[in-house]
Structure formats: structure tokens, C-alpha cells
Amino acid sequence: MSHRLTRRSFIGTSAGALITATSCSSEEQAADVSQTESPWVKDSNGFILHPTNLETRLDHLRGLLTPNEQFFVRNHAPTPLIAAETYQLRIEGDAINQPMTLTYDDLLRLPTATNLAYLECAGNWRKFFQEVTGQVASGGQWETGAVGCAMWTGVQLGHVLELAGVLDNAVDVNLFGMDGGEFNRPMSLATALDSDTLLAMSMNGSPMPPDHGFPVRGVVPRWPGSNSVKWLNRIVVSSTRQWVKNNTTSYVLVGDQWPADRHSPADGMPIAALNVKSALALPRPAALHAAVQTIRGYAYSPEGPIRRVEWQADDAGWQPARIVEPVLPRAWQRFEFTWNATTGTHRLRTRATDARGNMQPETVPFNAKGYLMNAILSYSIEVT
Ligand code: MTE
């Protein structure tokens, strides 16, 4: 790989260490990348399989953190294998004062930040549009497992942008991945500067696994998972809105109740926030023995923490579920309740309410691409 330096400069100090930045021309692509044959690297046993994605089975999870081996994978192209030694991250754009390039070691020397946050694909629960609205949305038919909760450690994106110097006219920040097609999705400057937004290098205490973005990925809490760009190698800060595939034709709300923004070139409103949900740690359909059962589940919202979760069996009225500690603003919330399961077919439902008072609705308006489904789900349980 060619690597042509044009200038080398000191850009700041951090934790006593001198950080160096390499300024180089933007056509350079220094990192060694190889391609896997299969869409992902991890063992797919225990996942619900989709053509290019792996869905977590919530009934296989126990703790607060989703183990890396069980964390869902959403890939638009096969997982690339990237060498940390030659990795470079370029920060550029017309709203950046001094375009710069950081190596993996440069990033490791910056002050670290840790976030315990859930990450969810905007298409999670897409399959249930049919059940709730009678209409089938296009795209992967995820059930409830395109979500997970991890401890992400890295550098605040805002810190890196500060080093490069963000100009007053900055509007949008776009992160680009090194996978086929350079996956990217812009976010607002305010979101990029939010202290929760990370360039993560570690997941649950281990170096970022290949399928989740090694060596560096974005983690953008509250926004759809598509903003948490994996295999990150370029950040573009611009003085105007950036319109790309993933905020004009994908990850936009298209439907009668979602009029397109007349001032944008997008097909519908670009999604900028997830919504409140709760799901049970049960397979669908579920079979249980007649007994007093502890039923577990996960609730989450971009406006965390979750304030309460309620449950109901066979339409017998809402009752409060127990909240399982800890209660954290960006993490998902574990909950449980005791249910006397008697022989027969039953229907369990749960609904969550977040810190802002947002509660899951009975139904949601359809959108053609099947995003942000959060209507109260029904679980059919066969008790024998
Ligand atoms: N980043 C790149 N480079 N390529 C991708 O295909 N998929 C996005 C996002 N980041 C994607 C990406 C989507 S749609 C989601 S939901 C999350 O990654 C999923 O992250 P995970 O695979 O680590 O669970």
C-alpha cells in the first residue's frame, strides 16, 4: 500500500502523551484490508439467520451486557479484516479547520471514554408490521433481536473533531466505513459533539471484534444503529447538509403519515431517533410448563432510563413488572414478572414507559421500509 506523507505535525497533548497527526492527501488509503468469504466472521450458531445478518435470540441472554459472541450483526457487505498497524482515520471536510489523519496508536493515546449503551437497528421488529397493520414492509424481517447492549470504550468523537478544529459553519458529520460501498450515514453536528458519541475501540472489555467494526467504529446512542458506522476510516464535517443513500432512500420514513420533507431530496423523513420498546426473553411462539414462571424481558428507549414496564396476560389488565437493577440512562432495562402459567394457550403483552413519559402504543402507522415499529407486541404461549 502506498503511503505518501505530505506533512507531519503535533496536534495536542493528552494524558501526558504527545499526540501526533499525519496530514496527508485525501486520495490515500493506507490500511491493509482483506475480505472474508462469508458475510461475517463469528460462529452463527444460536442466532436467527438472515441472508447477510445474524439476529440475537433474546431468550438466550441472561445479564445486562450482550456478550460479543451473541451480539446481532447487521452487515451491508461482508466483514472486512483490517490491520490495526496500517489503519488510518481521516478527518476532513469544508467545515474542518485542519484536515488530519490519526493512526490506531494515536487514537489509543487520546483520553478514553466509556458508555454502557444499547444499539438497535431501525428495522428491528419489522416483521410485526404485518401483524399490527396488515401490511408487509420491505427489508429483512427482523423479529426482536436486532438490538443489544454493550460497554463501549473509545474516544469521544467530539474530542477528535476538536483536535481537527470544527468551523462555526459546521452542520453535518458523516462517518464512512471501509466495507464494500463505503457504508455511511450523516448525523447532526450536535449529535457528533454529544459526550455520549464515541469512536469505540473496545466492546465489553475486548478489542472491537471484526464483525462489530475492528479496529474502530462509531457508537451513536439514541440514533438508529445505522449511524454507528463500523470499520470507520473517514469523517467528513460539512457546512451544508450531506444527502447520501442512507438518509434519502434508506433509513427514511415513507408512508401516508410520514410526508417527505419538502425541502430535502429524501424520499421521506430521515430517522434521527429510536423509540421506546419492550420485548420478552421468550422464543416466538413459546412453550412453557404449567407452573409459576418468572418471565424476563428487556425494555429500552432513546429517552432513558425506562421509568416503568407493565405486563398483561390474556387481556386481564396491566400490572407493574419488577425493574431489575441497574437502571442506567443509555442501557437497556431488564425487567421480570411472576406469572402463574396454567395449561392452555395464553397471550402475554408488555409495554414500557420512558423517562419522558413516552409509552409504547397499541398500534403504529405503517411505513414502507418498516422502521421504528414499537407497537405493543403479543406473545403466544403454549402451556402444557
Ligand atoms: N457500518 C458499516 N461500515 N457497514 C454496515 O453495514 N451497518 C449499520 C451499522 N454500521 C453497517 C455499519 C447498521 S444498519 C446497524 S443496525 C449497525 O451497524 C449494527 O451493528 P452491529 O453489526 O455491530 O450489531
PDB file of N, CA and C and ligand atoms in Angstrom, residues 71-77 119-122 146 152 176-179 182-184 203 211-213 217 224-232 251, ligand 1:
ATOM      1  N   PHE A  71     -23.954 -10.908  20.139  1.00  0.00           N
ATOM      2  CA  PHE A  71     -24.458  -9.596  19.690  1.00  0.00           C
ATOM      3  C   PHE A  71     -24.863  -9.682  18.217  1.00  0.00           C
ATOM      4  N   PHE A  72     -26.014  -9.133  17.868  1.00  0.00           N
ATOM      5  CA  PHE A  72     -26.506  -9.210  16.485  1.00  0.00           C
ATOM      6  C   PHE A  72     -25.512  -8.566  15.516  1.00  0.00           C
ATOM      7  N   VAL A  73     -25.545  -9.028  14.263  1.00  0.00           N
ATOM      8  CA  VAL A  73     -24.679  -8.456  13.219  1.00  0.00           C
ATOM      9  C   VAL A  73     -25.561  -7.956  12.088  1.00  0.00           C
ATOM     10  N   ARG A  74     -25.395  -6.690  11.738  1.00  0.00           N
ATOM     11  CA  ARG A  74     -26.096  -6.114  10.584  1.00  0.00           C
ATOM     12  C   ARG A  74     -25.031  -5.620   9.618  1.00  0.00           C
ATOM     13  N   ASN A  75     -24.839  -6.373   8.538  1.00  0.00           N
ATOM     14  CA  ASN A  75     -23.803  -6.055   7.557  1.00  0.00           C
ATOM     15  C   ASN A  75     -24.402  -5.794   6.192  1.00  0.00           C
ATOM     16  N   HIS A  76     -24.042  -4.687   5.564  1.00  0.00           N
ATOM     17  CA  HIS A  76     -24.449  -4.434   4.178  1.00  0.00           C
ATOM     18  C   HIS A  76     -23.465  -5.043   3.189  1.00  0.00           C
ATOM     19  N   ALA A  77     -22.284  -5.405   3.670  1.00  0.00           N
ATOM     20  CA  ALA A  77     -21.264  -6.077   2.850  1.00  0.00           C
ATOM     21  C   ALA A  77     -20.504  -6.986   3.819  1.00  0.00           C
ATOM     22  N   LEU A 119     -27.689  -0.649  21.399  1.00  0.00           N
ATOM     23  CA  LEU A 119     -27.601  -0.296  19.982  1.00  0.00           C
ATOM     24  C   LEU A 119     -28.681  -1.094  19.280  1.00  0.00           C
ATOM     25  N   GLU A 120     -29.505  -0.407  18.512  1.00  0.00           N
ATOM     26  CA  GLU A 120     -30.621  -1.099  17.854  1.00  0.00           C
ATOM     27  C   GLU A 120     -30.709  -0.702  16.388  1.00  0.00           C
ATOM     28  N   CYS A 121     -31.002  -1.674  15.547  1.00  0.00           N
ATOM     29  CA  CYS A 121     -31.236  -1.401  14.130  1.00  0.00           C
ATOM     30  C   CYS A 121     -32.641  -0.796  13.992  1.00  0.00           C
ATOM     31  N   ALA A 122     -32.763   0.235  13.151  1.00  0.00           N
ATOM     32  CA  ALA A 122     -34.080   0.872  12.957  1.00  0.00           C
ATOM     33  C   ALA A 122     -35.100  -0.121  12.398  1.00  0.00           C
ATOM     34  N   ALA A 146     -32.625  -7.522  16.737  1.00  0.00           N
ATOM     35  CA  ALA A 146     -31.632  -6.627  16.121  1.00  0.00           C
ATOM     36  C   ALA A 146     -31.304  -5.522  17.109  1.00  0.00           C
ATOM     37  N   TRP A 152     -19.092   0.139  25.654  1.00  0.00           N
ATOM     38  CA  TRP A 152     -18.255   0.620  24.548  1.00  0.00           C
ATOM     39  C   TRP A 152     -17.193   1.551  25.109  1.00  0.00           C
ATOM     40  N   PHE A 176     -17.717   7.273   7.531  1.00  0.00           N
ATOM     41  CA  PHE A 176     -17.617   6.328   6.414  1.00  0.00           C
ATOM     42  C   PHE A 176     -16.904   5.059   6.869  1.00  0.00           C
ATOM     43  N   GLY A 177     -17.414   3.904   6.417  1.00  0.00           N
ATOM     44  CA  GLY A 177     -16.801   2.612   6.731  1.00  0.00           C
ATOM     45  C   GLY A 177     -15.934   2.112   5.594  1.00  0.00           C
ATOM     46  N   MET A 178     -15.125   1.102   5.882  1.00  0.00           N
ATOM     47  CA  MET A 178     -14.207   0.560   4.878  1.00  0.00           C
ATOM     48  C   MET A 178     -14.762  -0.694   4.217  1.00  0.00           C
ATOM     49  N   ASP A 179     -16.016  -1.018   4.468  1.00  0.00           N
ATOM     50  CA  ASP A 179     -16.588  -2.199   3.829  1.00  0.00           C
ATOM     51  C   ASP A 179     -17.008  -1.838   2.405  1.00  0.00           C
ATOM     52  N   GLU A 182     -18.507   1.587   1.033  1.00  0.00           N
ATOM     53  CA  GLU A 182     -18.235   2.677   1.997  1.00  0.00           C
ATOM     54  C   GLU A 182     -19.502   3.094   2.725  1.00  0.00           C
ATOM     55  N   PHE A 183     -20.084   2.199   3.499  1.00  0.00           N
ATOM     56  CA  PHE A 183     -21.321   2.495   4.235  1.00  0.00           C
ATOM     57  C   PHE A 183     -21.153   3.803   5.014  1.00  0.00           C
ATOM     58  N   ASN A 184     -22.123   4.662   4.958  1.00  0.00           N
ATOM     59  CA  ASN A 184     -22.037   5.935   5.688  1.00  0.00           C
ATOM     60  C   ASN A 184     -23.421   6.476   5.952  1.00  0.00           C
ATOM     61  N   MET A 203     -15.217  -3.346  22.999  1.00  0.00           N
ATOM     62  CA  MET A 203     -16.616  -3.724  23.232  1.00  0.00           C
ATOM     63  C   MET A 203     -16.626  -4.737  24.367  1.00  0.00           C
ATOM     64  N   ASP A 211     -16.546  -8.384  13.326  1.00  0.00           N
ATOM     65  CA  ASP A 211     -17.911  -8.171  12.827  1.00  0.00           C
ATOM     66  C   ASP A 211     -18.537  -6.892  13.357  1.00  0.00           C
ATOM     67  N   HIS A 212     -17.987  -6.360  14.439  1.00  0.00           N
ATOM     68  CA  HIS A 212     -18.593  -5.169  15.042  1.00  0.00           C
ATOM     69  C   HIS A 212     -17.792  -3.898  14.758  1.00  0.00           C
ATOM     70  N   GLY A 213     -16.751  -4.034  13.868  1.00  0.00           N
ATOM     71  CA  GLY A 213     -16.128  -2.809  13.381  1.00  0.00           C
ATOM     72  C   GLY A 213     -14.645  -2.634  13.624  1.00  0.00           C
ATOM     73  N   ARG A 217     -15.119   1.832  15.472  1.00  0.00           N
ATOM     74  CA  ARG A 217     -16.471   2.083  14.972  1.00  0.00           C
ATOM     75  C   ARG A 217     -17.072   3.291  15.680  1.00  0.00           C
ATOM     76  N   PRO A 224     -30.562   5.623  15.198  1.00  0.00           N
ATOM     77  CA  PRO A 224     -30.631   4.258  14.684  1.00  0.00           C
ATOM     78  C   PRO A 224     -29.231   3.653  14.532  1.00  0.00           C
ATOM     79  N   GLY A 225     -29.149   2.334  14.655  1.00  0.00           N
ATOM     80  CA  GLY A 225     -27.856   1.645  14.589  1.00  0.00           C
ATOM     81  C   GLY A 225     -27.053   2.002  13.354  1.00  0.00           C
ATOM     82  N   SER A 226     -27.727   2.398  12.272  1.00  0.00           N
ATOM     83  CA  SER A 226     -27.011   2.705  11.025  1.00  0.00           C
ATOM     84  C   SER A 226     -26.045   3.876  11.173  1.00  0.00           C
ATOM     85  N   ASN A 227     -26.237   4.720  12.184  1.00  0.00           N
ATOM     86  CA  ASN A 227     -25.282   5.808  12.394  1.00  0.00           C
ATOM     87  C   ASN A 227     -24.005   5.343  13.094  1.00  0.00           C
ATOM     88  N   SER A 228     -24.087   4.155  13.702  1.00  0.00           N
ATOM     89  CA  SER A 228     -22.913   3.635  14.410  1.00  0.00           C
ATOM     90  C   SER A 228     -22.041   2.884  13.409  1.00  0.00           C
ATOM     91  N   VAL A 229     -21.378   3.654  12.564  1.00  0.00           N
ATOM     92  CA  VAL A 229     -20.654   3.095  11.403  1.00  0.00           C
ATOM     93  C   VAL A 229     -19.449   2.275  11.852  1.00  0.00           C
ATOM     94  N   LYS A 230     -19.371   1.055  11.296  1.00  0.00           N
ATOM     95  CA  LYS A 230     -18.299   0.119  11.642  1.00  0.00           C
ATOM     96  C   LYS A 230     -17.121   0.316  10.669  1.00  0.00           C
ATOM     97  N   TRP A 231     -15.957  -0.186  11.058  1.00  0.00           N
ATOM     98  CA  TRP A 231     -14.755  -0.133  10.210  1.00  0.00           C
ATOM     99  C   TRP A 231     -14.518   1.281   9.685  1.00  0.00           C
ATOM    100  N   LEU A 232     -14.595   2.214  10.609  1.00  0.00           N
ATOM    101  CA  LEU A 232     -14.563   3.642  10.279  1.00  0.00           C
ATOM    102  C   LEU A 232     -13.192   4.066   9.758  1.00  0.00           C
ATOM    103  N   TYR A 251     -33.331   4.283   5.570  1.00  0.00           N
ATOM    104  CA  TYR A 251     -33.446   4.895   6.903  1.00  0.00           C
ATOM    105  C   TYR A 251     -34.236   6.205   6.851  1.00  0.00           C
TER     106      TYR A 251
HETATM  107  N1  MTE B   1     -21.218   0.135   9.343  1.00  0.00           N
HETATM  108  C1  MTE B   1     -20.718  -0.315   8.201  1.00  0.00           C
HETATM  109  N2  MTE B   1     -19.498   0.102   7.812  1.00  0.00           N
HETATM  110  N3  MTE B   1     -21.399  -1.198   7.409  1.00  0.00           N
HETATM  111  C2  MTE B   1     -22.659  -1.631   7.765  1.00  0.00           C
HETATM  112  O1  MTE B   1     -23.256  -2.444   7.043  1.00  0.00           O
HETATM  113  N4  MTE B   1     -24.499  -1.435   9.373  1.00  0.00           N
HETATM  114  C3  MTE B   1     -25.137  -0.474  10.273  1.00  0.00           C
HETATM  115  C4  MTE B   1     -24.211  -0.105  11.415  1.00  0.00           C
HETATM  116  N5  MTE B   1     -22.909   0.218  10.923  1.00  0.00           N
HETATM  117  C5  MTE B   1     -23.236  -1.129   8.961  1.00  0.00           C
HETATM  118  C6  MTE B   1     -22.447  -0.257   9.747  1.00  0.00           C
HETATM  119  C7  MTE B   1     -26.383  -0.921  10.836  1.00  0.00           C
HETATM  120  S1  MTE B   1     -27.746  -0.773   9.831  1.00  0.00           S
HETATM  121  C8  MTE B   1     -26.503  -1.330  12.131  1.00  0.00           C
HETATM  122  S2  MTE B   1     -28.006  -1.670  12.803  1.00  0.00           S
HETATM  123  C9  MTE B   1     -25.336  -1.488  12.997  1.00  0.00           C
HETATM  124  O2  MTE B   1     -24.113  -1.196  12.283  1.00  0.00           O
HETATM  125  C10 MTE B   1     -25.237  -2.882  13.544  1.00  0.00           C
HETATM  126  O3  MTE B   1     -24.100  -3.039  14.321  1.00  0.00           O
HETATM  127  P1  MTE B   1     -23.581  -4.490  14.680  1.00  0.00           P
HETATM  128  O4  MTE B   1     -23.467  -5.283  13.407  1.00  0.00           O
HETATM  129  O5  MTE B   1     -22.292  -4.277  15.383  1.00  0.00           O
HETATM  130  O6  MTE B   1     -24.619  -5.102  15.593  1.00  0.00           O
END
